[in-house]
Amino acid sequence: LKAIAEAPCKVIITGEHFVVHGGTALAAAVGRKVRVEVSEGRALSVASDRFVGAPPLDPIRAVLAEMKRRHGTESRLSVSIASEIPPGAGLGSSAATMVALASAVARFSGVELAVGGVVASAMAGERVLHGNPSGIDPNVCARGGVLTFTPGRDPSEVPLDGRRVFLVVQSGRRRSTRKLVSKVSEMKRRRPHLFAGLAAAATDVTSLAVERLRAGDMDALGRLMTYNHAVLSAAGASDSGLDGLVDLLISLGCPGAKLTGAGGGGSVLAVPPTGKEKSVLSGLSARGINAFRAELPVEGVHSWLS
Ligand code: PMV
């Protein structure tokens, strides 16, 4: 008997970094998934595919310990992880892994776990990996759809009346969320007034972005995202490679683009020109840049026995 869980990855549409300092971010689940299989073992053993690389043992142990403490689940398990996205790409691969793990362990042990319980256990692993995460990543990967997130409050779902299309463009450079979060926090410590102005701008951008996304006004959303990129850049989260990708996407006809996630490498999120995603994707591929189309909304984590 084994339990299988799949969780989607995520993109942050606006508000990353400032959400760590109490701001509000807008984020969405995207269709690339992480799959975790759990079966009985004599001790904990973890295997993973080439995208996951060396299995992240400490965060996995932290999730299993949290599940055992809260729900009395088994932790001597054989765990296998397969991912459709590379780690360190700013797409929440670690959060998706922790969420799918908590969900698979609950399913394997016959524990009915609500989405809040999945997030709480996944957070134990995210803390080991990232230090002081806001919690946005596991919330999006577990709940799916589109949501706004403010630390200390329940996430709020953003209902959409139809599909919305984005492009996720990979810089190909891995980076550490922990390092980028501390770089931006250092800017806050050194320049508190400047940081407060940037944080206020990011939170305003998020509320405008929610309105534009709901209305389906993707051109205006794109312009807000480019503005958000400038704000993130001023806070120290961007670099010349990401700035160059944003410029390239705009020159290929995108209404707007920004870094997504922690920055310093990872991915850029773009709004494609209506009906012309294919021409942008081929322009990118001609330059050797990997990108994929992401259509929202997508479902959150789900699990089953096999
Ligand atoms: O997991 P990443 O690299 O996509 O970044 C998460 C977003 C941050 O706001 C930078 C960190 C956080 O915990 O919210």
Short mmCIF file of C-alpha atoms and ligand atoms in Angstrom, two decimals, residues 10-12 15-21 25 88-95 126 130 132-138 149 175-178 180-181 232 260-263, ligand 1:
data_model
loop_
_atom_site.label_atom_id
_atom_site.label_comp_id
_atom_site.label_asym_id
_atom_site.label_seq_id
_atom_site.Cartn_x
_atom_site.Cartn_y
_atom_site.Cartn_z
CA LYS A 10 3.30 28.62 -7.31
CA VAL A 11 4.03 32.07 -8.67
CA ILE A 12 3.86 35.31 -6.76
CA GLY A 15 4.15 41.66 -3.21
CA GLU A 16 6.94 39.13 -2.49
CA HIS A 17 9.58 40.11 0.08
CA PHE A 18 7.36 42.87 1.52
CA VAL A 19 5.01 40.07 2.65
CA VAL A 20 7.82 38.86 4.96
CA HIS A 21 7.59 42.30 6.65
CA ALA A 25 1.04 39.56 -1.66
CA GLY A 88 15.81 27.17 -6.69
CA ALA A 89 13.66 28.57 -9.52
CA GLY A 90 11.44 30.74 -7.30
CA LEU A 91 8.44 28.52 -8.03
CA GLY A 92 7.96 27.09 -4.55
CA SER A 93 9.35 23.62 -5.28
CA SER A 94 10.28 23.13 -1.62
CA ALA A 95 6.86 24.27 -0.37
CA GLU A 126 9.87 25.47 5.28
CA HIS A 130 14.22 29.24 4.68
CA ASN A 132 11.62 32.91 8.59
CA PRO A 133 9.22 32.27 5.70
CA SER A 134 6.00 34.29 5.48
CA GLY A 135 4.00 31.10 4.82
CA ILE A 136 2.71 32.26 1.43
CA ASP A 137 4.28 29.37 -0.53
CA PRO A 138 2.77 26.40 1.39
CA PHE A 149 -1.81 36.57 1.76
CA ARG A 175 19.50 31.02 -5.80
CA SER A 176 18.75 30.79 -2.10
CA THR A 177 15.50 32.30 -0.81
CA ARG A 178 17.10 32.61 2.63
CA LEU A 180 17.71 37.06 -0.74
CA VAL A 181 15.29 37.50 2.17
CA LEU A 232 11.72 44.92 -5.87
CA THR A 260 8.71 36.20 -9.13
CA GLY A 261 9.66 34.76 -5.75
CA ALA A 262 12.87 35.70 -4.02
CA GLY A 263 14.74 37.00 -7.12
O1 PMV B 1 10.04 30.51 -2.43
P1 PMV B 1 10.42 31.67 -3.26
O2 PMV B 1 11.85 31.74 -3.56
O3 PMV B 1 9.53 31.81 -4.43
O4 PMV B 1 10.18 33.05 -2.41
C1 PMV B 1 9.17 33.19 -1.48
C2 PMV B 1 8.69 34.61 -1.38
C3 PMV B 1 9.40 35.53 -0.40
O5 PMV B 1 8.47 36.60 -0.16
C4 PMV B 1 10.68 36.11 -1.01
C5 PMV B 1 9.74 34.85 0.92
C6 PMV B 1 8.55 34.53 1.81
O6 PMV B 1 8.74 33.72 2.74
O7 PMV B 1 7.46 35.09 1.63
#
